Amino acid sequence: MKKRLLLLFLAIILLLIACQEAPRVRPTATPNDDAAATAVVPTATATPAPTNTPSPTATADPFTVGTNDFPWWNDLVFYEIFVRSFYDSDGDGVGDLNGVIEKLDYLNDGDPNTTEDLGVTGIWLMPITVSPSYHGYDVTDYFQVDPEYGTNEDFLRLMEEAHARGIRVIVDLVMNHTSNAHPWFLDSQNPDSEYRDWYIWAEENPGYRGPDGQVVWHNSASGYYYGVFWSGMPDLNYENPNVTFAMFDAARFWLEEMNVDGFRLDAIKHMIEEGEGQQNTPSTHEWLQEFHQFYKAVNPEALTVGEAWTGTQQVVDYTGDEVDIAFQFFLAEDVLNSAGAGLAPIYADTLQEVYDSFPANQYATFITNHDQNRIMSQLDEDEGKARVAAAILLTNPGVPFIYYGEEIGMTGIKPDEDIRLPLQWASNSPNVGFTTGTPWRPAAADFPVRSIERQTDDPDSLLSLYRDLIHLRNAHEALRVGDWTLVESGSPRLLTFLRQTENETILVIINVNRNPVEAEDYSLELGLDGVSTAVSLHGLTPTTDFTSSGYIPFDEIPPQSVHILQLTP
């Protein structure tokens, strides 16, 4: 293992030096598959010779430190975009990068004094590079935007327009596997090819299955290859330093030449297998530590968000020196469980574990993403429950991510294509304002009653709630980076907590239940000295009757409602 790490370190140094001194050359393989015809292949290099030349010093972004010396990402609310379904600028029925540019003002118009925009300050783009599939997670070219979405020049313009509005952009980087149409894999099917060892091959079927009982060894004319997800996505072999070298080159390209602010890293727990150990292996952690060192050398302020769908303590192991933050899947499940059951302790207990396990605020929160049935469908199309889920997400610690369409309550149940449908901009026709042509996939059946157009001017709509809470989070440091303290209320219907910084104390009260909570049924044990005033930032106007026996701000807390109070001496 030490030898592998030494070779990896030398590869990093050589790559950084080469990128500074000479243009990159990626000879093209000669695939016999049209889907991969435009892909390019980084040169498979020999193990680099030792060098004492130091790596160049990267230039930091001019606004790198966030509120109270937290990283910049703690000040952001991210919005996950599936470009194919966001907005079509040219009428071909497929969303594209120019469509994202056209709709940036919906996300954030760049003026902090306006509230008509959603207010998000970060974007995560699902895969946008060349791929034979509609979803893009099987890559055939890591260096080129898929022509259906536009060009590299279009992407650079998107970055310029987003940054002008104060929006950071991260992109999906799929490192665990490629497409089986990638030129590397096509070449690797020849046992004598230099690319054979870029993937995991066996002459005979090893016979074991994957971590979820799935088939992972796939037959071909030249043997069996390993692919943890399916036969169309063969896993890369990171025991080969040349694979690491090539993937580091891809990461450097997007950071330096395409100006991205970071990456969402797909399937990180599967990076390196150790025999039948196929997830969370020591080798995976060691490789990610090296990757962390590399991308921080390229841009010290770059963000990585890891996808590791596993338990809290295992997720903690990935953060800090491997990825900056990682998604909290179990916490997301309990947002839905609390909102669905109308019981606050379900979420509060899970959050307490997460909060105690991580460095302050250094994890990513969400409700659902592109791999899960949509919120509204999981919550029985009950908008009150969806409002509760939104309130939990946007007032609690961590870095929140919103899946496109959640803000209007879009529905969707698997197959995957149906949880990634066109965004419903309008309700006047089946093209839902998404395209002037025919959408790549028909919109959800509820488009006549649920769209951005229908909700944008309604102060009581779900969209308005999202806008209000995002703008409130943007305006108040305690909601972004404040400490979190659970407040005992005496009612399982109430999720009540404090968010505090040295400059601000905010009390959040969420009735997660479909029934109201009366004054006689709750009392808030704040544990604060010297508080005499409570000002409403959102929701009902409170009393200021602070007593030693507890605080009762409202005679009645309406069902499925959120109230945010600023407490001052």
CSV table of C-alpha atoms in Angstrom, one decimal, residues 228-494:
chain,number,residue,atom,x,y,z
A,228,VAL,CA,-21.2,-2.8,-8.9
A,229,PHE,CA,-24.2,-1.0,-10.4
A,230,TRP,CA,-24.9,-2.8,-13.7
A,231,SER,CA,-23.1,-4.2,-16.8
A,232,GLY,CA,-23.3,-0.8,-18.5
A,233,MET,CA,-21.1,0.8,-15.8
A,234,PRO,CA,-17.9,-1.1,-15.3
A,235,ASP,CA,-15.9,-0.1,-12.3
A,236,LEU,CA,-12.5,1.6,-12.8
A,237,ASN,CA,-9.4,-0.1,-11.2
A,238,TYR,CA,-7.8,2.5,-8.9
A,239,GLU,CA,-5.0,0.1,-8.0
A,240,ASN,CA,-3.6,1.2,-11.3
A,241,PRO,CA,-1.9,4.6,-10.9
A,242,ASN,CA,-2.7,5.5,-14.5
A,243,VAL,CA,-6.4,5.5,-13.7
A,244,THR,CA,-5.8,7.9,-10.8
A,245,PHE,CA,-3.7,10.1,-13.0
A,246,ALA,CA,-6.4,10.3,-15.7
A,247,MET,CA,-9.2,11.1,-13.2
A,248,PHE,CA,-7.1,13.7,-11.4
A,249,ASP,CA,-6.6,15.3,-14.8
A,250,ALA,CA,-10.4,15.4,-15.3
A,251,ALA,CA,-10.9,17.0,-11.9
A,252,ARG,CA,-8.2,19.6,-12.6
A,253,PHE,CA,-9.7,20.4,-16.0
A,254,TRP,CA,-13.1,21.3,-14.5
A,255,LEU,CA,-11.6,23.3,-11.7
A,256,GLU,CA,-9.0,25.2,-13.7
A,257,GLU,CA,-10.4,25.4,-17.2
A,258,MET,CA,-14.1,25.3,-16.6
A,259,ASN,CA,-14.1,27.4,-13.4
A,260,VAL,CA,-16.4,25.1,-11.3
A,261,ASP,CA,-16.5,25.6,-7.6
A,262,GLY,CA,-16.4,22.0,-6.8
A,263,PHE,CA,-17.9,18.5,-7.3
A,264,ARG,CA,-20.6,16.3,-6.0
A,265,LEU,CA,-18.8,12.9,-5.9
A,266,ASP,CA,-21.0,9.9,-6.9
A,267,ALA,CA,-20.8,6.6,-5.1
A,268,ILE,CA,-17.7,7.2,-3.1
A,269,LYS,CA,-18.1,4.2,-0.8
A,270,HIS,CA,-17.6,1.9,-3.8
A,271,MET,CA,-14.3,3.3,-5.1
A,272,ILE,CA,-11.9,0.5,-4.4
A,273,GLU,CA,-12.8,-3.1,-3.7
A,274,GLU,CA,-10.8,-5.4,-1.5
A,275,GLY,CA,-11.9,-8.9,-2.7
A,276,GLU,CA,-15.5,-9.3,-1.5
A,277,GLY,CA,-15.2,-6.2,0.5
A,278,GLN,CA,-17.0,-3.8,-1.9
A,279,GLN,CA,-17.8,-0.8,0.2
A,280,ASN,CA,-16.2,1.5,2.8
A,281,THR,CA,-12.9,-0.2,2.4
A,282,PRO,CA,-9.6,1.1,3.9
A,283,SER,CA,-8.2,1.5,0.3
A,284,THR,CA,-11.2,3.7,-0.6
A,285,HIS,CA,-10.5,6.0,2.3
A,286,GLU,CA,-6.8,6.2,1.5
A,287,TRP,CA,-7.5,7.0,-2.2
A,288,LEU,CA,-10.0,9.7,-1.3
A,289,GLN,CA,-7.4,11.3,1.1
A,290,GLU,CA,-5.0,11.5,-1.8
A,291,PHE,CA,-7.7,13.0,-4.1
A,292,HIS,CA,-8.5,15.5,-1.4
A,293,GLN,CA,-4.9,16.6,-1.3
A,294,PHE,CA,-4.8,16.9,-5.1
A,295,TYR,CA,-7.9,19.0,-5.6
A,296,LYS,CA,-7.0,21.3,-2.7
A,297,ALA,CA,-3.6,21.8,-4.4
A,298,VAL,CA,-5.4,22.8,-7.6
A,299,ASN,CA,-7.9,25.1,-5.7
A,300,PRO,CA,-7.8,25.3,-1.9
A,301,GLU,CA,-11.4,26.6,-1.8
A,302,ALA,CA,-13.0,23.9,-4.0
A,303,LEU,CA,-15.9,22.0,-2.4
A,304,THR,CA,-16.5,18.3,-2.6
A,305,VAL,CA,-19.9,16.8,-1.5
A,306,GLY,CA,-19.7,13.0,-1.1
A,307,GLU,CA,-22.5,10.6,-1.7
A,308,ALA,CA,-22.1,7.8,0.8
A,309,TRP,CA,-25.5,6.2,1.5
A,310,THR,CA,-24.6,4.6,4.8
A,311,GLY,CA,-24.8,5.1,8.6
A,312,THR,CA,-23.8,8.4,10.3
A,313,GLN,CA,-20.6,7.2,11.8
A,314,GLN,CA,-19.4,5.7,8.5
A,315,VAL,CA,-20.3,9.0,6.8
A,316,VAL,CA,-18.2,10.9,9.4
A,317,ASP,CA,-15.2,8.8,8.3
A,318,TYR,CA,-15.4,10.3,4.8
A,319,THR,CA,-15.5,13.9,5.8
A,320,GLY,CA,-12.7,16.4,6.6
A,321,ASP,CA,-9.7,14.9,4.9
A,322,GLU,CA,-11.5,13.0,2.1
A,323,VAL,CA,-14.6,15.1,1.2
A,324,ASP,CA,-15.5,18.4,2.7
A,325,ILE,CA,-19.1,17.4,3.4
A,326,ALA,CA,-21.3,14.4,2.7
A,327,PHE,CA,-25.0,13.9,2.4
A,328,GLN,CA,-27.0,12.7,5.4
A,329,PHE,CA,-29.4,10.1,4.0
A,330,PHE,CA,-30.7,8.8,7.3
A,331,LEU,CA,-31.4,12.3,8.5
A,332,ALA,CA,-33.3,13.0,5.2
A,333,GLU,CA,-35.4,9.9,5.7
A,334,ASP,CA,-36.4,11.2,9.2
A,335,VAL,CA,-37.4,14.6,7.8
A,336,LEU,CA,-40.0,12.6,5.8
A,337,ASN,CA,-40.8,10.3,8.7
A,338,SER,CA,-41.4,13.2,11.1
A,339,ALA,CA,-43.5,15.1,8.6
A,340,GLY,CA,-45.5,12.0,7.6
A,341,ALA,CA,-46.2,10.8,11.2
A,342,GLY,CA,-46.6,14.3,12.7
A,343,LEU,CA,-44.1,13.4,15.5
A,344,ALA,CA,-41.1,15.7,16.1
A,345,PRO,CA,-38.9,13.3,18.1
A,346,ILE,CA,-38.3,11.1,15.0
A,347,TYR,CA,-36.3,13.8,13.4
A,348,ALA,CA,-35.0,15.5,16.6
A,349,ASP,CA,-33.3,12.3,17.9
A,350,THR,CA,-31.6,11.6,14.5
A,351,LEU,CA,-30.4,15.2,14.2
A,352,GLN,CA,-29.0,15.1,17.7
A,353,GLU,CA,-26.8,12.1,16.7
A,354,VAL,CA,-25.7,13.8,13.5
A,355,TYR,CA,-25.1,17.2,15.3
A,356,ASP,CA,-22.9,15.5,18.0
A,357,SER,CA,-21.0,13.4,15.4
A,358,PHE,CA,-19.8,16.1,12.9
A,359,PRO,CA,-17.7,19.2,13.1
A,360,ALA,CA,-20.2,22.1,13.4
A,361,ASN,CA,-22.4,22.3,10.3
A,362,GLN,CA,-20.1,20.2,8.1
A,363,TYR,CA,-22.6,17.9,6.5
A,364,ALA,CA,-25.1,18.2,3.7
A,365,THR,CA,-28.9,18.0,4.3
A,366,PHE,CA,-31.7,17.3,1.9
A,367,ILE,CA,-35.2,15.7,1.7
A,368,THR,CA,-35.0,13.7,-1.5
A,369,ASN,CA,-32.9,13.6,-4.6
A,370,HIS,CA,-32.9,12.2,-8.1
A,371,ASP,CA,-32.7,8.6,-6.9
A,372,GLN,CA,-35.8,8.7,-4.7
A,373,ASN,CA,-39.5,9.1,-5.1
A,374,ARG,CA,-40.4,12.7,-4.8
A,375,ILE,CA,-41.3,14.3,-1.5
A,376,MET,CA,-44.9,15.0,-2.5
A,377,SER,CA,-45.5,11.5,-3.6
A,378,GLN,CA,-44.0,10.0,-0.4
A,379,LEU,CA,-46.2,12.3,1.7
A,380,ASP,CA,-49.4,11.3,0.0
A,381,GLU,CA,-49.6,14.6,-1.9
A,382,ASP,CA,-50.3,16.4,1.4
A,383,GLU,CA,-49.0,19.9,1.0
A,384,GLY,CA,-49.1,20.5,4.8
A,385,LYS,CA,-46.6,17.7,5.3
A,386,ALA,CA,-44.5,19.0,2.4
A,387,ARG,CA,-44.5,22.4,4.2
A,388,VAL,CA,-43.3,20.8,7.4
A,389,ALA,CA,-40.4,19.1,5.5
A,390,ALA,CA,-39.4,22.3,3.9
A,391,ALA,CA,-39.4,24.1,7.2
A,392,ILE,CA,-37.2,21.4,8.8
A,393,LEU,CA,-34.7,21.5,6.0
A,394,LEU,CA,-34.3,25.3,5.8
A,395,THR,CA,-34.1,26.1,9.5
A,396,ASN,CA,-31.7,23.4,10.8
A,397,PRO,CA,-27.9,23.0,10.6
A,398,GLY,CA,-25.9,21.8,7.7
A,399,VAL,CA,-25.7,22.8,4.1
A,400,PRO,CA,-29.2,22.3,2.5
A,401,PHE,CA,-29.9,20.9,-1.0
A,402,ILE,CA,-33.2,21.3,-2.7
A,403,TYR,CA,-34.1,19.0,-5.6
A,404,TYR,CA,-35.6,20.9,-8.5
A,405,GLY,CA,-39.4,21.0,-8.4
A,406,GLU,CA,-39.6,20.3,-4.7
A,407,GLU,CA,-40.4,24.0,-4.2
A,408,ILE,CA,-43.7,23.6,-6.0
A,409,GLY,CA,-44.5,20.1,-4.8
A,410,MET,CA,-43.8,18.1,-8.0
A,411,THR,CA,-44.8,14.5,-7.8
A,412,GLY,CA,-43.0,11.5,-9.2
A,413,ILE,CA,-42.7,7.7,-8.4
A,414,LYS,CA,-40.0,5.4,-10.0
A,415,PRO,CA,-39.0,4.4,-12.6
A,416,ASP,CA,-36.2,6.9,-12.4
A,417,GLU,CA,-37.3,8.8,-15.5
A,418,ASP,CA,-40.5,9.7,-13.7
A,419,ILE,CA,-38.8,11.3,-10.7
A,420,ARG,CA,-36.8,13.4,-13.2
A,421,LEU,CA,-39.6,14.9,-15.3
A,422,PRO,CA,-39.6,18.3,-16.9
A,423,LEU,CA,-39.9,21.2,-14.4
A,424,GLN,CA,-43.5,22.6,-14.4
A,425,TRP,CA,-43.0,26.2,-15.2
A,426,ALA,CA,-46.6,26.7,-16.4
A,427,SER,CA,-50.0,24.9,-16.4
A,428,ASN,CA,-51.4,26.0,-19.7
A,429,SER,CA,-50.3,23.1,-21.9
A,430,PRO,CA,-48.6,19.7,-21.7
A,431,ASN,CA,-45.2,21.3,-22.6
A,432,VAL,CA,-45.5,23.0,-19.1
A,433,GLY,CA,-43.6,26.1,-20.2
A,434,PHE,CA,-40.5,23.8,-20.3
A,435,THR,CA,-40.2,23.7,-24.1
A,436,THR,CA,-41.8,25.0,-27.3
A,437,GLY,CA,-41.5,21.5,-28.7
A,438,THR,CA,-42.4,18.1,-27.3
A,439,PRO,CA,-40.8,17.4,-23.9
A,440,TRP,CA,-38.3,14.5,-23.8
A,441,ARG,CA,-40.7,12.8,-21.4
A,442,PRO,CA,-44.3,13.9,-20.6
A,443,ALA,CA,-44.8,16.1,-17.6
A,444,ALA,CA,-46.5,14.8,-14.5
A,445,ALA,CA,-50.3,14.4,-14.6
A,446,ASP,CA,-50.8,17.2,-12.0
A,447,PHE,CA,-49.3,19.9,-14.2
A,448,PRO,CA,-52.7,21.7,-14.7
A,449,VAL,CA,-52.8,22.5,-10.9
A,450,ARG,CA,-49.2,22.6,-9.9
A,451,SER,CA,-46.6,24.9,-11.5
A,452,ILE,CA,-44.3,27.8,-10.8
A,453,GLU,CA,-46.7,30.1,-12.7
A,454,ARG,CA,-49.7,29.2,-10.5
A,455,GLN,CA,-47.8,29.6,-7.2
A,456,THR,CA,-45.4,32.5,-7.8
A,457,ASP,CA,-47.9,35.2,-6.8
A,458,ASP,CA,-49.7,33.3,-4.1
A,459,PRO,CA,-48.3,34.3,-0.7
A,460,ASP,CA,-49.7,31.1,0.8
A,461,SER,CA,-48.2,28.7,-1.8
A,462,LEU,CA,-45.5,26.1,-1.2
A,463,LEU,CA,-43.2,28.1,-3.5
A,464,SER,CA,-43.7,31.2,-1.4
A,465,LEU,CA,-42.8,29.3,1.7
A,466,TYR,CA,-39.6,28.1,0.1
A,467,ARG,CA,-38.7,31.6,-1.0
A,468,ASP,CA,-39.5,33.1,2.4
A,469,LEU,CA,-37.4,30.6,4.3
A,470,ILE,CA,-34.4,30.7,1.9
A,471,HIS,CA,-34.3,34.5,2.0
A,472,LEU,CA,-34.6,34.4,5.7
A,473,ARG,CA,-31.7,31.9,6.0
A,474,ASN,CA,-29.7,34.1,3.7
A,475,ALA,CA,-30.4,37.1,5.9
A,476,HIS,CA,-29.7,35.6,9.3
A,477,GLU,CA,-26.3,34.1,10.3
A,478,ALA,CA,-27.8,32.1,13.1
A,479,LEU,CA,-29.9,30.1,10.6
A,480,ARG,CA,-26.8,29.4,8.5
A,481,VAL,CA,-24.0,28.7,10.9
A,482,GLY,CA,-25.5,29.0,14.4
A,483,ASP,CA,-25.2,26.4,17.1
A,484,TRP,CA,-28.2,24.1,17.5
A,485,THR,CA,-29.9,23.3,20.8
A,486,LEU,CA,-33.1,21.3,21.1
A,487,VAL,CA,-35.7,23.0,23.3
A,488,GLU,CA,-38.0,20.8,25.3
A,489,SER,CA,-41.6,21.7,24.8
A,490,GLY,CA,-43.7,19.0,26.4
A,491,SER,CA,-45.5,18.2,23.2
A,492,PRO,CA,-44.4,15.5,20.6
A,493,ARG,CA,-46.1,17.6,17.9
A,494,LEU,CA,-43.6,20.4,18.3
